[in-house]
Coordinates of C-alpha atoms in Angstrom, one line a residue:
Chain A
M85 CA 0.0 0.0 0.0
K86 CA 2.7 2.4 1.1
K87 CA 4.6 1.6 -2.0
I88 CA 1.8 2.7 -4.2
V89 CA 1.4 6.0 -2.4
L90 CA 5.1 6.5 -2.7
A91 CA 5.1 5.7 -6.4
G92 CA 2.3 8.2 -6.9
A93 CA 4.4 10.9 -5.2
F94 CA 7.3 10.1 -7.6
V95 CA 5.1 10.3 -10.6
G96 CA 3.9 13.7 -9.3
L97 CA 7.5 14.8 -8.9
G98 CA 8.3 13.5 -12.4
L99 CA 5.6 15.6 -13.9
L100 CA 6.7 18.7 -12.0
V101 CA 10.2 18.2 -13.3
A102 CA 9.0 17.6 -16.8
C103 CA 7.0 20.8 -16.8
Q104 CA 9.9 23.0 -15.7
P105 CA 11.8 23.5 -19.0
A106 CA 8.9 25.0 -20.8
A107 CA 8.1 27.3 -18.0
Q108 CA 11.7 28.4 -17.7
K109 CA 12.4 28.9 -21.3
A110 CA 10.1 31.9 -21.3
E111 CA 12.2 33.6 -18.6
A112 CA 15.4 35.6 -18.7
P113 CA 18.5 33.8 -20.0
K114 CA 20.0 33.7 -16.5
A115 CA 17.2 31.5 -15.2
E116 CA 17.5 29.4 -18.3
K117 CA 21.1 28.8 -17.5
K118 CA 20.2 27.6 -14.0
A119 CA 17.7 25.2 -15.4
E120 CA 20.2 23.9 -17.9
K121 CA 22.6 23.1 -15.1
K122 CA 20.0 21.0 -13.3
K123 CA 19.0 19.1 -16.4
L124 CA 22.4 18.0 -17.6
S125 CA 22.3 14.4 -18.8
S126 CA 24.8 11.9 -17.6
K127 CA 26.4 12.1 -21.0
E128 CA 26.8 15.9 -20.9
K129 CA 28.1 15.8 -17.4
F130 CA 30.8 13.3 -18.3
K131 CA 31.7 15.4 -21.3
I132 CA 32.2 18.4 -19.1
A133 CA 34.2 16.4 -16.6
L134 CA 36.7 15.4 -19.3
A135 CA 36.8 18.9 -20.8
N136 CA 37.9 20.1 -17.3
Q137 CA 41.3 18.7 -18.0
D138 CA 43.8 21.5 -17.4
K139 CA 46.8 22.2 -19.6
W140 CA 49.2 20.6 -17.2
Q141 CA 47.2 17.4 -17.0
K142 CA 47.2 17.5 -20.8
A143 CA 50.9 17.8 -20.9
C144 CA 51.3 14.7 -18.7
S145 CA 48.8 12.6 -20.8
N146 CA 51.4 10.9 -23.0
P147 CA 52.4 7.2 -22.8
T148 CA 55.3 7.9 -20.4
Q149 CA 52.9 9.9 -18.2
L150 CA 55.8 12.3 -17.5
V151 CA 56.7 15.8 -18.6
P152 CA 57.2 15.5 -22.4
E153 CA 60.1 17.0 -24.3
G154 CA 59.7 20.6 -25.2
I155 CA 58.1 21.5 -21.9
D156 CA 60.5 23.1 -19.4
I157 CA 60.3 21.3 -16.1
E158 CA 61.4 24.3 -14.0
T159 CA 58.7 26.5 -15.6
F160 CA 56.2 23.8 -14.9
K161 CA 57.2 23.7 -11.3
K162 CA 57.1 27.5 -11.0
E163 CA 53.6 27.6 -12.4
M164 CA 52.4 24.9 -10.0
L165 CA 54.0 26.6 -7.1
A166 CA 52.2 29.8 -8.0
T167 CA 48.8 27.9 -7.5
V168 CA 49.6 27.1 -3.8
K169 CA 47.5 29.0 -1.3
F170 CA 48.7 29.1 2.2
P171 CA 46.4 29.2 5.3
E172 CA 46.3 32.3 7.5
G173 CA 47.4 30.4 10.6
G174 CA 50.5 29.1 9.0
V175 CA 51.4 25.7 7.4
V176 CA 51.3 23.8 10.7
G177 CA 47.7 23.5 11.8
K178 CA 46.3 23.0 15.3
N179 CA 43.9 20.2 14.9
I180 CA 46.1 17.2 14.8
A181 CA 43.2 14.8 15.3
R182 CA 41.5 16.1 12.2
G183 CA 44.8 15.8 10.4
E184 CA 45.0 12.2 11.3
K185 CA 41.5 11.5 10.2
L186 CA 42.1 13.1 6.8
F187 CA 45.4 11.3 6.4
G188 CA 43.6 8.0 7.0
D189 CA 41.1 7.4 9.8
P190 CA 42.4 4.7 12.2
K191 CA 38.8 3.9 13.1
K192 CA 38.2 3.0 9.5
G193 CA 41.3 0.9 9.0
G194 CA 43.1 3.9 7.6
K195 CA 40.5 4.9 5.0
S196 CA 39.5 8.5 4.3
R197 CA 37.7 9.5 1.2
R198 CA 39.4 12.8 0.4
G199 CA 43.0 12.4 1.8
N200 CA 43.4 8.7 1.4
C201 CA 47.1 8.7 1.8
Y202 CA 47.2 5.0 2.8
A203 CA 46.2 4.1 -0.7
C204 CA 49.8 4.8 -1.7
H205 CA 51.8 5.3 1.5
C206 CA 52.4 3.3 4.6
G207 CA 52.8 5.2 7.9
D208 CA 51.2 4.4 11.2
P209 CA 52.4 0.8 11.8
K210 CA 48.9 -0.1 13.0
I211 CA 47.5 0.5 9.6
I212 CA 48.4 -2.7 7.6
A213 CA 46.2 -2.0 4.6
C214 CA 48.7 0.5 3.0
G215 CA 50.0 0.8 -0.6
N216 CA 53.5 0.7 -1.8
I217 CA 53.2 3.3 -4.6
G218 CA 54.8 6.2 -2.7
P219 CA 57.6 5.9 -0.1
S220 CA 56.8 4.9 3.4
L221 CA 56.0 8.0 5.6
R222 CA 57.1 6.2 8.8
G223 CA 59.3 8.5 10.8
Y224 CA 58.6 11.3 8.4
G225 CA 58.6 14.0 11.2
K226 CA 62.1 13.0 12.3
R227 CA 63.7 13.7 8.9
G228 CA 64.2 17.4 9.5
I229 CA 62.0 18.3 6.5
D230 CA 60.6 21.9 6.5
P231 CA 56.9 21.7 7.2
K232 CA 56.4 24.2 4.3
E233 CA 57.8 21.6 1.9
T234 CA 55.3 19.0 3.3
Y235 CA 52.5 21.5 2.9
I236 CA 53.4 22.2 -0.8
R237 CA 53.8 18.5 -1.5
I238 CA 50.2 17.8 -0.3
Y239 CA 48.7 21.0 -1.8
N240 CA 50.3 20.5 -5.2
S241 CA 52.8 17.7 -5.6
W242 CA 53.5 18.8 -9.1
A243 CA 55.3 21.9 -7.8
Q244 CA 58.0 19.4 -6.7
N245 CA 57.5 16.6 -9.1
P246 CA 55.6 17.5 -12.3
C247 CA 53.2 14.8 -13.5
S248 CA 53.7 12.7 -10.3
V249 CA 51.1 10.1 -9.6
M250 CA 50.5 11.8 -6.3
P251 CA 47.3 13.8 -6.7
R252 CA 47.3 17.6 -6.3
L253 CA 44.6 17.5 -3.7
G254 CA 44.8 21.2 -2.5
Y255 CA 45.0 22.5 -6.1
H256 CA 41.8 20.7 -7.0
G257 CA 40.1 21.8 -3.8
V258 CA 39.6 18.3 -2.5
L259 CA 41.4 19.4 0.7
K260 CA 41.2 23.0 2.0
P261 CA 44.4 24.9 3.0
E262 CA 43.4 24.6 6.7
E263 CA 42.9 20.8 6.3
I264 CA 46.2 20.4 4.7
A265 CA 47.9 22.3 7.5
D266 CA 46.3 19.9 10.0
I267 CA 47.7 16.9 8.0
V268 CA 51.1 18.6 8.1
A269 CA 50.7 19.0 11.9
Y270 CA 49.9 15.3 12.3
M271 CA 52.9 14.3 10.1
H272 CA 55.4 16.5 12.0
D273 CA 54.1 16.0 15.6
P274 CA 56.7 14.0 17.6
N275 CA 53.8 12.2 19.3
S276 CA 52.2 11.1 16.0
P277 CA 52.0 7.4 15.5
L278 CA 54.0 8.1 12.3
N279 CA 57.0 9.2 14.3
K280 CA 57.0 7.0 17.3
Chain B
M1139 CA 17.9 -17.4 -10.0
R1140 CA 17.6 -19.6 -7.0
K1141 CA 20.4 -21.8 -8.3
R1142 CA 22.7 -18.8 -8.6
V1143 CA 22.2 -17.7 -5.0
L1144 CA 22.7 -21.2 -3.6
L1145 CA 25.9 -21.9 -5.5
T1146 CA 27.3 -18.5 -4.6
S1147 CA 26.8 -18.9 -0.9
A1148 CA 28.2 -22.4 -1.0
V1149 CA 31.4 -21.1 -2.7
L1150 CA 31.6 -18.1 -0.4
A1151 CA 31.4 -20.2 2.7
G1152 CA 34.6 -21.8 1.5
G1153 CA 36.0 -18.6 -0.1
A1154 CA 35.5 -16.2 2.7
F1155 CA 38.4 -17.4 4.8
L1156 CA 40.6 -17.5 1.8
T1157 CA 40.0 -13.8 1.0
A1158 CA 40.6 -12.9 4.6
A1159 CA 43.7 -15.1 5.4
V1160 CA 45.6 -15.3 2.2
A1161 CA 47.7 -12.6 0.6
Q1162 CA 46.2 -11.5 -2.7
E1163 CA 49.2 -12.6 -4.8
Q1164 CA 48.5 -16.1 -3.8
L1165 CA 44.7 -16.0 -4.3
P1166 CA 44.5 -16.8 -7.9
T1167 CA 45.8 -20.4 -7.3
H1168 CA 43.3 -21.0 -4.7
L1169 CA 40.6 -19.7 -7.0
K1170 CA 41.9 -22.0 -9.6
E1171 CA 41.5 -24.9 -7.2
L1172 CA 37.9 -23.9 -6.7
L1173 CA 37.6 -24.0 -10.4
E1174 CA 39.1 -27.5 -10.6
L1175 CA 36.5 -28.6 -8.0
G1176 CA 33.9 -27.4 -10.4
M1177 CA 32.8 -24.6 -8.1
H1178 CA 32.6 -21.6 -10.2
P1179 CA 29.8 -19.2 -9.2
G1180 CA 30.0 -17.6 -12.6
H1181 CA 28.6 -20.7 -14.2
A1182 CA 25.2 -20.0 -12.7
Y1183 CA 25.1 -16.7 -14.6
V1184 CA 25.9 -18.5 -17.8
D1185 CA 23.1 -21.0 -17.1
E1186 CA 20.7 -18.1 -16.4
G1187 CA 21.8 -16.4 -19.6
R1188 CA 21.2 -19.6 -21.6
E1189 CA 17.7 -19.8 -20.2
M1190 CA 17.0 -16.1 -21.0
F1191 CA 18.4 -16.6 -24.5
H1192 CA 15.7 -19.1 -25.3
T1193 CA 12.9 -17.1 -23.6
P1194 CA 10.5 -15.1 -25.9
G1195 CA 10.3 -11.3 -25.5
P1196 CA 7.2 -9.1 -25.8
N1197 CA 6.9 -9.8 -29.5
G1198 CA 7.2 -13.5 -29.2
K1199 CA 10.7 -13.7 -30.5
S1200 CA 13.6 -15.0 -28.5
C1201 CA 17.3 -14.6 -29.2
A1202 CA 17.2 -18.1 -30.5
T1203 CA 14.6 -17.2 -33.1
C1204 CA 17.3 -15.4 -35.0
H1205 CA 20.5 -16.7 -33.6
G1206 CA 19.5 -20.3 -33.4
Q1207 CA 19.2 -22.9 -30.7
D1208 CA 22.3 -22.4 -28.4
G1209 CA 23.3 -19.5 -30.6
A1210 CA 24.4 -21.9 -33.4
G1211 CA 22.7 -19.7 -36.1
V1212 CA 19.8 -20.2 -38.4
N1213 CA 20.6 -21.5 -41.9
G1214 CA 24.2 -20.6 -41.3
R1215 CA 23.3 -17.0 -40.5
L1216 CA 23.7 -15.0 -37.3
N1217 CA 25.8 -17.7 -35.6
L1218 CA 27.0 -16.4 -32.3
Q1219 CA 29.8 -18.9 -31.7
G1220 CA 32.9 -16.9 -32.0
A1221 CA 31.1 -13.6 -32.2
Y1222 CA 32.4 -12.3 -28.9
A1223 CA 36.0 -12.9 -30.0
K1224 CA 35.5 -10.1 -32.6
M1225 CA 33.7 -7.6 -30.4
P1226 CA 33.5 -4.7 -30.0
R1227 CA 32.9 -4.1 -33.7
Y1228 CA 30.8 -2.0 -36.1
Y1229 CA 27.2 -3.1 -36.9
K1230 CA 25.5 -1.7 -39.9
D1231 CA 21.9 -2.3 -38.5
I1232 CA 22.6 0.1 -35.6
D1233 CA 25.3 2.2 -37.3
R1234 CA 27.7 2.1 -34.4
V1235 CA 30.5 0.2 -32.8
A1236 CA 28.9 -1.9 -30.0
D1237 CA 30.3 -4.0 -27.2
I1238 CA 28.5 -7.0 -25.9
D1239 CA 26.2 -5.1 -23.5
T1240 CA 25.2 -2.5 -26.1
R1241 CA 24.7 -5.1 -28.8
I1242 CA 22.4 -7.2 -26.6
L1243 CA 20.4 -4.1 -25.7
A1244 CA 20.1 -3.2 -29.4
C1245 CA 18.8 -6.7 -30.2
M1246 CA 16.3 -6.6 -27.4
T1247 CA 14.9 -3.2 -28.3
K1248 CA 15.1 -3.4 -32.0
Y1249 CA 14.1 -7.0 -32.6
M1250 CA 12.2 -8.4 -29.6
G1251 CA 9.7 -5.7 -28.6
Y1252 CA 11.4 -4.4 -25.5
D1253 CA 11.1 -0.6 -25.3
K1254 CA 14.1 1.7 -24.7
K1255 CA 11.7 4.3 -23.4
D1256 CA 10.3 1.9 -20.8
K1257 CA 12.1 3.1 -17.7
K1258 CA 11.4 0.0 -15.8
F1259 CA 12.9 -2.2 -18.5
M1260 CA 15.9 0.0 -18.9
K1261 CA 16.5 -0.1 -15.1
Q1262 CA 16.3 -3.9 -15.1
F1263 CA 18.6 -4.0 -18.1
K1264 CA 21.3 -1.8 -16.6
K1265 CA 21.1 -3.3 -13.2
W1266 CA 24.0 -5.4 -12.1
S1267 CA 21.8 -8.1 -10.7
G1268 CA 19.1 -7.9 -13.4
P1269 CA 18.0 -10.8 -15.5
Y1270 CA 19.1 -9.6 -18.9
R1271 CA 22.5 -7.8 -19.4
V1272 CA 25.0 -9.7 -17.2
P1273 CA 23.6 -13.2 -17.7
L1274 CA 23.1 -12.8 -21.4
A1275 CA 26.6 -11.3 -21.9
S1276 CA 28.1 -14.1 -19.8
Y1277 CA 26.3 -16.7 -21.9
V1278 CA 27.1 -15.2 -25.3
A1279 CA 30.7 -14.6 -24.3
S1280 CA 31.0 -18.3 -23.2
L1281 CA 30.0 -19.3 -26.8
S1282 CA 33.5 -18.1 -27.8
N1283 CA 35.4 -20.1 -25.2
G1284 CA 38.6 -21.7 -26.6
M1285 CA 38.7 -19.2 -29.5
K1286 CA 41.3 -16.5 -30.1
I1287 CA 40.4 -12.9 -29.6
D1288 CA 40.5 -11.3 -33.0
V1289 CA 39.5 -7.7 -33.1
K1290 CA 40.0 -6.3 -36.6
L1291 CA 39.6 -2.5 -36.8
D1292 CA 38.6 -2.6 -40.4
D1293 CA 35.8 -0.1 -40.3
P1294 CA 36.6 3.6 -40.1
Q1295 CA 34.3 4.0 -37.0
E1296 CA 36.3 1.2 -35.3
K1297 CA 39.6 2.9 -36.1
E1298 CA 38.3 6.2 -34.8
L1299 CA 37.0 4.7 -31.6
Y1300 CA 40.3 2.8 -31.1
K1301 CA 42.2 6.0 -31.3
M1302 CA 39.8 7.5 -28.8
G1303 CA 40.4 4.6 -26.5
E1304 CA 44.1 4.9 -26.6
K1305 CA 43.9 8.6 -25.9
L1306 CA 41.5 8.0 -23.0
W1307 CA 43.8 5.4 -21.6
Y1308 CA 46.5 7.9 -21.0
M1309 CA 44.3 10.9 -20.3
R1310 CA 45.1 12.5 -16.9
V1311 CA 42.0 14.2 -15.6
G1312 CA 39.8 14.7 -12.6
A1313 CA 40.6 15.8 -9.1
R1314 CA 43.2 13.0 -8.6
D1315 CA 45.1 13.6 -11.8
F1316 CA 44.6 9.9 -12.6
S1317 CA 44.5 8.0 -15.9
C1318 CA 44.0 4.3 -16.7
G1319 CA 47.7 4.3 -17.6
I1320 CA 48.8 5.7 -14.2
C1321 CA 47.4 2.7 -12.3
H1322 CA 47.6 0.1 -15.0
T1323 CA 50.8 1.0 -17.0
V1324 CA 53.0 3.1 -14.8
L1325 CA 52.1 1.4 -11.5
A1326 CA 51.4 -2.1 -12.7
G1327 CA 52.7 -4.6 -10.2
K1328 CA 52.4 -2.1 -7.3
R1329 CA 49.8 -2.2 -4.6
I1330 CA 47.1 0.4 -4.1
R1331 CA 46.2 -0.2 -0.5
L1332 CA 46.1 -4.0 -0.6
Q1333 CA 44.9 -4.4 -4.2
G1334 CA 47.6 -5.4 -6.7
L1335 CA 47.5 -3.4 -9.9
P1336 CA 47.3 -5.5 -13.1
D1337 CA 48.3 -4.4 -16.6
P1338 CA 45.2 -5.2 -18.6
V1339 CA 46.9 -4.3 -21.9
K1340 CA 50.1 -6.3 -21.6
N1341 CA 48.5 -9.2 -19.8
K1342 CA 45.6 -9.5 -22.2
V1343 CA 43.2 -9.8 -19.3
Y1344 CA 40.2 -9.4 -21.7
A1345 CA 40.4 -13.2 -22.2
H1346 CA 38.8 -13.7 -18.8
W1347 CA 36.0 -11.1 -19.0
P1348 CA 33.1 -11.2 -18.1
A1349 CA 34.5 -12.2 -14.7
Y1350 CA 33.0 -13.2 -11.4
R1351 CA 34.5 -11.2 -8.6
F1352 CA 34.5 -12.6 -5.1
G1353 CA 35.0 -9.2 -3.5
S1354 CA 31.7 -8.0 -4.7
D1355 CA 30.1 -11.4 -5.0
R1356 CA 28.8 -10.9 -8.5
M1357 CA 29.6 -11.2 -12.2
W1358 CA 31.0 -8.1 -13.9
T1359 CA 31.0 -7.3 -17.6
M1360 CA 33.9 -5.2 -19.0
E1361 CA 31.4 -2.3 -19.0
D1362 CA 31.0 -2.6 -15.3
R1363 CA 34.8 -2.9 -14.8
V1364 CA 35.7 0.2 -16.9
R1365 CA 33.0 2.3 -15.5
S1366 CA 33.8 1.4 -11.9
C1367 CA 37.5 2.3 -12.4
F1368 CA 36.5 5.8 -13.3
K1369 CA 35.2 6.3 -9.7
A1370 CA 38.7 6.7 -8.5
Y1371 CA 39.3 9.7 -10.7
L1372 CA 37.0 12.1 -8.7
L1373 CA 35.7 13.7 -11.9
Y1374 CA 33.5 16.7 -11.4
T1375 CA 31.6 19.3 -13.5
K1376 CA 32.3 22.5 -11.6
Q1377 CA 34.4 21.8 -8.5
W1378 CA 35.0 18.5 -6.8
S1379 CA 32.6 17.8 -3.9
K1380 CA 30.5 14.9 -2.9
K1381 CA 27.6 16.6 -4.6
D1382 CA 29.3 17.5 -7.8
W1383 CA 31.1 14.1 -8.3
V1384 CA 30.7 12.6 -11.7
K1385 CA 31.3 9.0 -10.8
K1386 CA 31.1 7.1 -14.0
P1387 CA 30.6 7.5 -17.7
P1388 CA 27.1 6.6 -18.8
P1389 CA 26.6 2.9 -19.8
F1390 CA 26.8 2.0 -23.5
S1391 CA 28.6 5.2 -24.2
D1392 CA 31.4 5.6 -26.7
W1393 CA 33.9 6.4 -23.9
V1394 CA 33.4 3.0 -22.4
I1395 CA 33.3 1.1 -25.7
A1396 CA 36.5 3.0 -26.9
L1397 CA 38.4 1.8 -23.9
E1398 CA 37.1 -1.8 -24.4
L1399 CA 38.1 -1.7 -28.0
Y1400 CA 41.6 -0.5 -27.0
M1401 CA 42.1 -3.3 -24.5
K1402 CA 40.5 -6.0 -26.5
H1403 CA 42.6 -5.2 -29.5
A1404 CA 45.6 -5.4 -27.3
A1405 CA 44.4 -8.9 -26.2
N1406 CA 44.3 -10.2 -29.8
G1407 CA 45.5 -13.8 -30.0
A1408 CA 44.6 -14.6 -26.3
I1409 CA 42.3 -17.5 -25.9
I1410 CA 38.9 -16.7 -24.4
E1411 CA 38.2 -18.5 -21.1
V1412 CA 35.0 -17.1 -19.5
P1413 CA 33.6 -16.5 -17.1
G1414 CA 36.8 -15.5 -15.3
L1415 CA 37.3 -15.7 -11.6
L1416 CA 38.8 -12.8 -9.7
R1417 CA 39.3 -11.6 -6.2

């Protein structure tokens, strides 16, 4: 019984949606644009997603997946460095617990949707499900690396290693500057499980 | 249907501890042992597909009406034995290059009275656990078992799509700057978290697709595989967020078929052995 009522509600909704384009076409172009955005088909969406490729990604899209000949690596790095935004409170954040969660939540076996560092790196010895794509970050905070370098690496790894397989998570807005600073804090904290 | 469920749980009961206790590098041998015991959960899908193949659609025609009993053809025409070895390929009747999923959908809607505009049917068709796409694809693919993959690229549309597939393979895009080639060419042999990264091009993996995957307890066609791999890219339309995440290319789209064509052409000469069995 409930199912039928629910289905009815959906049909109603479907009609509403179906009626919208005609109504909105008559309005100002601005409103039309809005409606268009809502109505993108999955095909159009995917097309846009691919068209979002930036010129640096394009440069790296060759069979070697590295910087191709004819493109100056130092210029590439400089351009990438210029995209890095720093947080107001400095590159070492205060919320170490949040940094750990973004790096890889120990409560979820080291998973984290946005940071997901364990996909490629090992670190906290308690997290066994870790990849071997990047170097192990065990003891990272004891290596005397400038936290600013760490920040830049996470924000835009291509500022240090163009076309790297390490994603530019700050550059793409997947991680906010403050969040990256918290990850840096977690990585450089002497009490962090990475450094013990 | 019932058969499929029973068999799956029987194998899983034995398979669960394997998945948990054994490193993934060793797993294939254990899966092979299961195979030798005749315990392949994928076979239930093939059986289900065979049944569906001989079941009439809305207009009274079944696949067998045109393609013959067990796909053996009618008066020497439309024989499906060996067809999968040459797919994806160009088809004149639908004027496009089709993979197995797309070709089956075309036959059902063009020739059997199923309606593409019928949302309920389309949902059932696309569905992973539905009665049409995956079982029929598994069955039709199995009719090419023991034969060599032989994708030709004779038609201009095939050539064009192949080029598109090669380009897509290496295309870095999305909020993680990934490409198929990053994970499967550059990093092949490495481990992403605990999953080993195969090289589908060099290793001609197409020979074992469609494949039954223990991890997800279901059969996957190559469409399912390719589309799912795109999830890792974090593609987006405006700016990446959970809301604006473009997870997968649409099913039956040229993007998917182009990549399939690229990988299957690379697998030319490999002997088809389906359904495959994977972690």
